[in-house]
């Protein structure tokens, strides 16, 4: 009887050789891996953003690129399931939507390492962009001035929380009227680091700058006068939240108004409905809301009290007279908070 002995080398030869991937297949695998990795990093850890407007000057400049932390407050789970990775609202450079809102699921927030603190610079979805799902609304960045349950008020440019003045941001800017002997050359503004474009009227130049820069202008020999330009307490801005017919406020004299918090209960009356109807209708997932004067109906049932379902925040820009913020469009719901601004990694002068 003849026995044939097999060596390990012979067994290896008998094994079926694994086919080698083509170059195209390797590229596809690499691209898919990169998209999945980038999506997970952007969704759970950090995401890059660009500053599009001057509402946060001088703290953050137009053209600044910064990283925003998702893990500080906890990343949000997706609400809109059908969307193309790494595209927001539309495909790049086109008006073609990059998502479908056919499937919307409840959204949750993962555990974070900290709570939202007053004066944090936050990125959030712009609440009033109702034509898009809340997780795909355009991104804004402002400073969180008011927390849930705070009573907020602006008196003579100064923000008060619960009747106490709050510390202003280091680089806060206001509008100043600058009167000169003649035309002020653009080089003068550039020399004093005026990046928010001044404008000229018969009453002089109006410049958004810090108090330090305003004093520097005041010391120039060809400057006659430098004074803060702001609205008086009796002036009314019809664009100010919530309703100028009931609350005759402006951006420099605003409130008082209480920021809604989860579990806070309000009595339904004309004044409270004027303050909070936007919240009740658009951010609280209520169906069939009807408001008639001082009456509120939800699903056909009239209610005399309302309890808020989530926390809200009040945002303001550091460039106080060139910022569309909560003074104009109201509160930011907690489920619209994207993350905390971490640091600037690149700054480019767009001009």
CSV table of C-alpha atoms in Angstrom, one decimal:
chain,number,residue,atom,x,y,z
A,1,UNK,CA,0.0,0.0,0.0
A,2,UNK,CA,1.5,3.3,-1.2
A,3,UNK,CA,0.9,6.4,0.9
A,4,UNK,CA,1.4,9.9,-0.4
A,5,UNK,CA,2.5,12.4,2.1
A,6,UNK,CA,1.4,16.1,1.8
A,7,UNK,CA,3.5,18.9,3.1
A,8,UNK,CA,2.1,22.3,4.3
A,9,UNK,CA,3.5,23.7,1.1
A,10,UNK,CA,1.4,21.3,-1.0
A,11,UNK,CA,-1.8,22.3,1.0
A,12,UNK,CA,-1.2,26.0,0.3
A,13,UNK,CA,-0.9,25.2,-3.4
A,14,UNK,CA,-4.3,23.4,-3.3
A,15,UNK,CA,-6.0,26.4,-1.8
A,16,UNK,CA,-7.9,28.5,-4.2
A,17,UNK,CA,-6.0,31.7,-4.8
A,18,UNK,CA,-8.0,34.9,-3.9
A,19,UNK,CA,-8.5,37.1,-6.9
A,20,UNK,CA,-6.7,40.4,-6.9
A,21,UNK,CA,-8.8,43.5,-6.8
A,22,UNK,CA,-8.7,45.7,-9.9
A,23,UNK,CA,-7.4,49.3,-9.6
A,24,UNK,CA,-11.0,50.6,-10.1
A,25,UNK,CA,-12.3,48.4,-7.3
A,26,UNK,CA,-9.5,49.6,-5.0
A,27,UNK,CA,-10.4,53.3,-5.8
A,28,UNK,CA,-14.1,52.7,-5.1
A,29,UNK,CA,-13.4,51.0,-1.8
A,30,UNK,CA,-11.1,53.8,-0.7
A,31,UNK,CA,-13.6,56.5,-1.7
A,32,UNK,CA,-16.4,54.6,0.2
A,33,UNK,CA,-14.3,54.3,3.3
A,34,UNK,CA,-13.3,57.9,3.1
A,35,UNK,CA,-16.9,59.1,2.8
A,36,UNK,CA,-18.1,56.8,5.7
A,37,UNK,CA,-15.2,57.9,7.9
A,38,UNK,CA,-15.7,61.6,7.1
A,39,UNK,CA,-19.5,61.3,7.7
A,40,UNK,CA,-18.9,59.7,11.1
A,41,UNK,CA,-16.3,62.2,12.2
A,42,UNK,CA,-18.4,65.2,11.1
A,43,UNK,CA,-21.5,63.7,12.7
A,44,UNK,CA,-20.1,62.6,16.0
A,45,UNK,CA,-16.9,64.5,16.8
A,46,UNK,CA,-16.0,67.7,14.9
A,47,UNK,CA,-17.1,69.5,11.8
A,48,UNK,CA,-15.5,72.4,9.9
A,49,UNK,CA,-17.4,75.6,9.3
A,50,UNK,CA,-16.8,78.9,7.6
A,51,UNK,CA,-17.9,82.3,8.9
A,52,UNK,CA,-20.2,83.8,6.2
A,53,UNK,CA,-21.2,87.1,7.8
A,54,UNK,CA,-19.8,89.8,10.1
A,55,UNK,CA,-22.2,89.4,13.0
A,56,UNK,CA,-19.4,88.1,15.3
A,57,UNK,CA,-16.7,90.6,14.4
A,58,UNK,CA,-14.1,91.0,16.0
A,59,UNK,CA,-14.4,87.7,17.8
A,60,UNK,CA,-14.8,85.8,14.5
A,61,UNK,CA,-14.2,87.3,11.1
A,62,UNK,CA,-15.7,86.7,7.7
A,63,UNK,CA,-13.4,84.2,6.1
A,64,UNK,CA,-12.4,82.4,9.3
A,65,UNK,CA,-12.5,78.6,9.1
A,66,UNK,CA,-13.2,76.9,12.4
A,67,UNK,CA,-13.8,73.5,13.9
A,68,UNK,CA,-17.1,72.9,15.8
A,69,UNK,CA,-17.3,70.3,18.5
A,70,UNK,CA,-20.2,67.8,18.4
A,71,UNK,CA,-19.1,65.9,21.4
A,72,UNK,CA,-19.2,68.8,24.0
A,73,UNK,CA,-23.0,68.9,24.1
A,74,UNK,CA,-23.6,65.5,22.5
A,75,UNK,CA,-24.0,64.8,18.8
A,76,UNK,CA,-27.5,64.7,17.4
A,77,UNK,CA,-28.9,61.6,15.7
A,78,UNK,CA,-30.1,62.2,12.1
A,79,UNK,CA,-33.7,63.3,11.6
A,80,UNK,CA,-33.7,63.2,7.8
A,81,UNK,CA,-32.7,59.7,6.7
A,82,UNK,CA,-32.5,60.2,3.0
A,83,UNK,CA,-29.6,62.6,2.3
A,84,UNK,CA,-26.4,62.6,0.3
A,85,UNK,CA,-23.3,62.4,2.5
A,86,UNK,CA,-21.3,65.6,3.0
A,87,UNK,CA,-23.9,67.7,1.2
A,88,UNK,CA,-26.1,70.2,3.0
A,89,UNK,CA,-29.5,71.1,1.5
A,90,UNK,CA,-28.3,71.1,-2.1
A,91,UNK,CA,-25.6,69.4,-4.2
A,92,UNK,CA,-22.5,71.6,-4.4
A,93,UNK,CA,-23.0,74.6,-6.8
A,94,UNK,CA,-26.5,73.6,-7.9
A,95,UNK,CA,-30.1,74.2,-6.7
A,96,UNK,CA,-30.7,70.4,-6.7
A,97,UNK,CA,-31.8,69.2,-3.3
A,98,UNK,CA,-29.4,66.7,-1.7
A,99,UNK,CA,-32.1,65.1,0.5
A,100,UNK,CA,-35.6,63.9,0.6
A,101,UNK,CA,-37.9,64.6,3.6
A,102,UNK,CA,-40.2,61.6,2.8
A,103,UNK,CA,-38.8,59.8,5.9
A,104,UNK,CA,-38.4,61.8,9.1
A,105,UNK,CA,-37.7,60.0,12.4
A,106,UNK,CA,-37.5,61.2,16.0
A,107,UNK,CA,-34.2,62.9,16.8
A,108,UNK,CA,-32.1,62.3,20.0
A,109,UNK,CA,-28.9,63.7,21.4
A,110,UNK,CA,-26.1,61.5,22.5
A,111,UNK,CA,-24.4,62.1,25.9
A,112,UNK,CA,-22.0,65.0,25.9
A,113,UNK,CA,-19.1,66.1,28.1
A,114,UNK,CA,-20.6,69.5,29.1
A,115,UNK,CA,-23.7,71.7,29.3
A,116,UNK,CA,-24.3,74.8,27.2
A,117,UNK,CA,-22.9,77.7,29.1
A,118,UNK,CA,-23.6,81.4,28.9
A,119,UNK,CA,-21.3,83.2,26.4
A,120,UNK,CA,-20.5,80.0,24.5
A,121,UNK,CA,-20.1,80.5,20.8
A,122,UNK,CA,-22.6,78.1,19.2
A,123,UNK,CA,-23.4,76.8,15.7
A,124,UNK,CA,-27.1,76.1,15.2
A,125,UNK,CA,-29.7,75.6,12.5
A,126,UNK,CA,-31.5,78.8,11.7
A,127,UNK,CA,-35.0,78.2,13.2
A,128,UNK,CA,-37.1,80.2,10.7
A,129,UNK,CA,-36.0,78.2,7.7
A,130,UNK,CA,-39.3,76.2,7.8
A,131,UNK,CA,-39.0,74.9,4.2
A,132,UNK,CA,-36.2,72.5,5.3
A,133,UNK,CA,-36.1,69.8,8.0
A,134,UNK,CA,-34.7,71.2,11.2
A,135,UNK,CA,-31.4,69.2,10.9
A,136,UNK,CA,-30.8,70.6,7.4
A,137,UNK,CA,-31.5,74.2,8.0
A,138,UNK,CA,-28.7,76.7,7.2
A,139,UNK,CA,-26.0,77.1,9.9
A,140,UNK,CA,-25.6,80.2,12.0
A,141,UNK,CA,-23.0,81.0,14.6
A,142,UNK,CA,-23.8,83.4,17.5
A,143,UNK,CA,-23.0,83.8,21.2
A,144,UNK,CA,-25.4,82.2,23.7
A,145,UNK,CA,-26.5,85.0,25.9
A,146,UNK,CA,-29.6,83.5,27.6
A,147,UNK,CA,-30.2,80.1,29.0
A,148,UNK,CA,-33.5,78.2,29.5
A,149,UNK,CA,-35.6,79.9,32.1
A,150,UNK,CA,-33.6,83.2,32.1
A,151,UNK,CA,-35.4,86.5,32.0
A,152,UNK,CA,-33.5,88.5,29.4
A,153,UNK,CA,-33.6,92.3,28.8
A,154,UNK,CA,-31.5,94.8,26.8
A,155,UNK,CA,-31.4,98.3,28.3
A,156,UNK,CA,-29.4,101.0,26.7
A,157,UNK,CA,-27.3,98.5,24.8
A,158,UNK,CA,-26.5,96.5,28.0
A,159,UNK,CA,-27.8,92.9,28.3
A,160,UNK,CA,-29.4,92.0,31.7
A,161,UNK,CA,-30.1,88.5,32.8
A,162,UNK,CA,-32.6,88.1,35.7
A,163,UNK,CA,-32.2,91.9,36.3
A,164,UNK,CA,-28.4,91.7,36.6
A,165,UNK,CA,-26.0,93.1,34.0
A,166,UNK,CA,-23.9,90.4,32.3
A,167,UNK,CA,-20.3,90.6,31.3
A,168,UNK,CA,-19.9,91.7,27.7
A,169,UNK,CA,-17.7,89.8,25.2
A,170,UNK,CA,-14.1,91.0,25.0
A,171,UNK,CA,-14.4,92.2,21.4
A,172,UNK,CA,-18.0,93.5,21.5
A,173,UNK,CA,-18.7,96.1,18.8
A,174,UNK,CA,-21.3,98.9,18.6
A,175,UNK,CA,-22.2,101.5,16.0
A,176,UNK,CA,-20.6,104.9,16.3
A,177,UNK,CA,-21.2,108.1,14.4
A,178,UNK,CA,-17.9,109.7,13.3
A,179,UNK,CA,-17.9,113.3,12.2
A,180,UNK,CA,-14.8,114.6,10.4
A,181,UNK,CA,-13.5,117.7,8.6
A,182,UNK,CA,-13.7,116.0,5.3
A,183,UNK,CA,-13.7,112.6,3.5
A,184,UNK,CA,-12.0,109.9,5.5
A,185,UNK,CA,-9.7,107.8,3.4
A,186,UNK,CA,-10.3,104.0,3.4
A,187,UNK,CA,-6.7,103.6,4.5
A,188,UNK,CA,-7.6,105.2,7.8
A,189,UNK,CA,-10.3,102.7,8.4
A,190,UNK,CA,-8.0,99.8,7.4
A,191,UNK,CA,-5.2,101.1,9.7
A,192,UNK,CA,-7.6,101.0,12.7
A,193,UNK,CA,-8.7,97.5,11.7
A,194,UNK,CA,-12.3,98.4,10.6
A,195,UNK,CA,-13.3,95.3,8.7
A,196,UNK,CA,-17.1,95.9,8.8
A,197,UNK,CA,-17.6,98.4,6.0
A,198,UNK,CA,-18.5,101.9,7.2
A,199,UNK,CA,-21.3,103.9,5.5
A,200,UNK,CA,-21.6,107.6,5.0
A,201,UNK,CA,-24.6,109.9,5.4
A,202,UNK,CA,-25.3,113.6,5.8
A,203,UNK,CA,-24.8,113.0,9.6
A,204,UNK,CA,-21.3,111.6,9.2
A,205,UNK,CA,-19.8,108.1,9.0
A,206,UNK,CA,-21.4,105.2,10.8
A,207,UNK,CA,-18.8,102.7,11.9
A,208,UNK,CA,-19.1,99.4,13.7
A,209,UNK,CA,-16.1,99.0,16.0
A,210,UNK,CA,-15.0,98.4,19.6
A,211,UNK,CA,-14.9,101.1,22.2
A,212,UNK,CA,-11.1,101.0,22.1
A,213,UNK,CA,-11.1,101.8,18.3
A,214,UNK,CA,-13.7,104.5,18.9
A,215,UNK,CA,-11.4,106.3,21.3
A,216,UNK,CA,-8.5,106.0,18.8
A,217,UNK,CA,-10.7,107.8,16.2
A,218,UNK,CA,-11.6,110.4,18.7
A,219,UNK,CA,-7.9,111.3,19.2
A,220,UNK,CA,-7.3,111.9,15.4
A,221,UNK,CA,-6.8,115.6,14.6
A,222,UNK,CA,-9.3,115.7,11.7
A,223,UNK,CA,-12.2,114.1,13.7
A,224,UNK,CA,-14.7,116.5,15.2
A,225,UNK,CA,-16.9,114.0,17.1
A,226,UNK,CA,-17.4,110.3,17.9
A,227,UNK,CA,-20.6,109.2,19.6
A,228,UNK,CA,-22.5,106.0,20.0
A,229,UNK,CA,-25.4,105.7,17.5
A,230,UNK,CA,-28.3,103.7,18.9
A,231,UNK,CA,-32.1,103.8,19.2
A,232,UNK,CA,-33.9,105.5,22.1
A,233,UNK,CA,-36.3,103.7,24.4
A,234,UNK,CA,-39.3,105.3,22.7
A,235,UNK,CA,-38.3,104.2,19.1
A,236,UNK,CA,-39.9,101.0,17.7
A,237,UNK,CA,-38.4,98.6,15.3
A,238,UNK,CA,-41.2,96.7,13.5
A,239,UNK,CA,-38.8,93.8,12.7
A,240,UNK,CA,-38.0,93.0,16.4
A,241,UNK,CA,-39.4,89.8,18.0
A,242,UNK,CA,-42.1,89.0,18.9
A,243,UNK,CA,-44.7,91.6,17.9
A,244,UNK,CA,-44.0,95.3,17.7
A,245,UNK,CA,-47.8,96.1,18.0
A,246,UNK,CA,-47.9,94.6,21.5
A,247,UNK,CA,-44.2,95.0,22.5
A,248,UNK,CA,-42.8,98.3,21.2
A,249,UNK,CA,-39.2,97.3,21.5
A,250,UNK,CA,-36.0,97.8,19.4
A,251,UNK,CA,-32.6,96.1,19.3
A,252,UNK,CA,-31.1,98.5,22.0
A,253,UNK,CA,-34.1,98.4,24.3
A,254,UNK,CA,-35.5,94.9,24.3
A,255,UNK,CA,-37.6,92.8,26.7
A,256,UNK,CA,-38.0,91.7,29.4
A,257,UNK,CA,-38.9,88.2,28.1
A,258,UNK,CA,-38.5,84.8,29.7
A,259,UNK,CA,-36.7,82.1,27.7
A,260,UNK,CA,-38.7,78.9,27.6
A,261,UNK,CA,-37.4,75.8,29.3
A,262,UNK,CA,-38.5,72.2,29.4
A,263,UNK,CA,-41.4,71.8,31.8
A,264,UNK,CA,-42.0,75.6,32.1
A,265,UNK,CA,-45.8,76.3,32.2
A,266,UNK,CA,-47.5,79.5,30.9
A,267,UNK,CA,-51.0,80.8,31.2
A,268,UNK,CA,-52.6,81.2,27.8
A,269,UNK,CA,-53.4,84.8,27.2
A,270,UNK,CA,-52.9,87.4,24.4
A,271,UNK,CA,-49.5,88.6,25.7
A,272,UNK,CA,-48.1,85.1,26.2
A,273,UNK,CA,-49.3,83.9,22.8
A,274,UNK,CA,-47.6,86.9,21.2
A,275,UNK,CA,-44.3,85.9,22.9
A,276,UNK,CA,-44.4,82.2,22.4
A,277,UNK,CA,-46.8,81.3,19.5
A,278,UNK,CA,-43.8,80.8,17.1
A,279,UNK,CA,-42.4,78.2,19.6
A,280,UNK,CA,-45.7,76.4,20.1
A,281,UNK,CA,-46.5,76.3,16.4
A,282,UNK,CA,-43.2,75.5,14.8
A,283,UNK,CA,-40.8,73.9,17.4
A,284,UNK,CA,-42.8,71.7,19.7
A,285,UNK,CA,-44.1,69.1,17.3
A,286,UNK,CA,-47.7,70.0,18.0
A,287,UNK,CA,-50.3,69.0,15.4
A,288,UNK,CA,-53.2,71.3,14.3
A,289,UNK,CA,-52.4,74.4,16.3
A,290,UNK,CA,-55.0,77.2,16.1
A,291,UNK,CA,-54.6,80.6,17.6
A,292,UNK,CA,-57.5,83.0,17.7
A,293,UNK,CA,-56.8,86.2,19.7
A,294,UNK,CA,-56.1,85.0,23.2
A,295,UNK,CA,-57.3,81.4,22.6
A,296,UNK,CA,-55.1,78.4,21.8
A,297,UNK,CA,-56.4,75.1,20.4
A,298,UNK,CA,-54.3,72.0,19.8
A,299,UNK,CA,-56.0,69.1,17.9
A,300,UNK,CA,-59.3,71.0,18.3
A,301,UNK,CA,-59.1,71.2,22.1
A,302,UNK,CA,-58.9,74.6,23.7
A,303,UNK,CA,-56.2,74.8,26.5
A,304,UNK,CA,-55.8,77.3,29.2
A,305,UNK,CA,-52.1,76.5,30.1
A,306,UNK,CA,-49.2,75.3,28.0
A,307,UNK,CA,-46.1,73.3,29.1
A,308,UNK,CA,-42.9,73.5,27.0
A,309,UNK,CA,-41.4,70.3,25.7
A,310,UNK,CA,-37.8,71.3,25.3
A,311,UNK,CA,-35.2,73.9,26.3
A,312,UNK,CA,-34.6,77.1,24.3
A,313,UNK,CA,-31.7,79.6,24.1
A,314,UNK,CA,-31.2,83.3,23.2
A,315,UNK,CA,-28.4,84.2,20.8
A,316,UNK,CA,-26.7,87.5,20.0
A,317,UNK,CA,-23.8,88.5,17.8
A,318,UNK,CA,-20.8,90.3,19.2
A,319,UNK,CA,-21.2,92.9,16.5
A,320,UNK,CA,-24.4,94.1,18.1
A,321,UNK,CA,-25.5,96.6,15.5
A,322,UNK,CA,-24.9,94.3,12.5
A,323,UNK,CA,-26.3,91.0,13.7
A,324,UNK,CA,-29.6,89.3,12.8
A,325,UNK,CA,-30.1,87.3,16.0
A,326,UNK,CA,-32.7,86.3,18.6
A,327,UNK,CA,-33.8,90.0,19.0
A,328,UNK,CA,-35.2,89.7,15.5
A,329,UNK,CA,-36.3,86.1,15.1
A,330,UNK,CA,-36.7,84.6,18.6
A,331,UNK,CA,-35.5,81.6,20.5
A,332,UNK,CA,-33.3,78.7,19.3
A,333,UNK,CA,-34.7,75.2,20.2
A,334,UNK,CA,-32.3,72.8,21.8
A,335,UNK,CA,-32.7,70.3,19.0
A,336,UNK,CA,-31.4,73.0,16.6
A,337,UNK,CA,-28.0,73.2,18.4
A,338,UNK,CA,-25.2,71.7,16.3
A,339,UNK,CA,-22.2,72.3,18.5
A,340,UNK,CA,-19.6,74.5,20.2
A,341,UNK,CA,-17.0,76.6,18.3
A,342,UNK,CA,-13.6,75.2,19.2
A,343,UNK,CA,-10.9,77.1,17.4
A,344,UNK,CA,-10.0,78.8,14.2
A,345,UNK,CA,-7.7,76.8,12.0
A,346,UNK,CA,-7.5,79.1,9.0
A,347,UNK,CA,-8.3,82.8,8.5
A,348,UNK,CA,-8.4,84.4,5.0
A,349,UNK,CA,-9.3,88.0,4.2
A,350,UNK,CA,-12.0,87.7,1.5
A,351,UNK,CA,-11.1,91.2,0.2
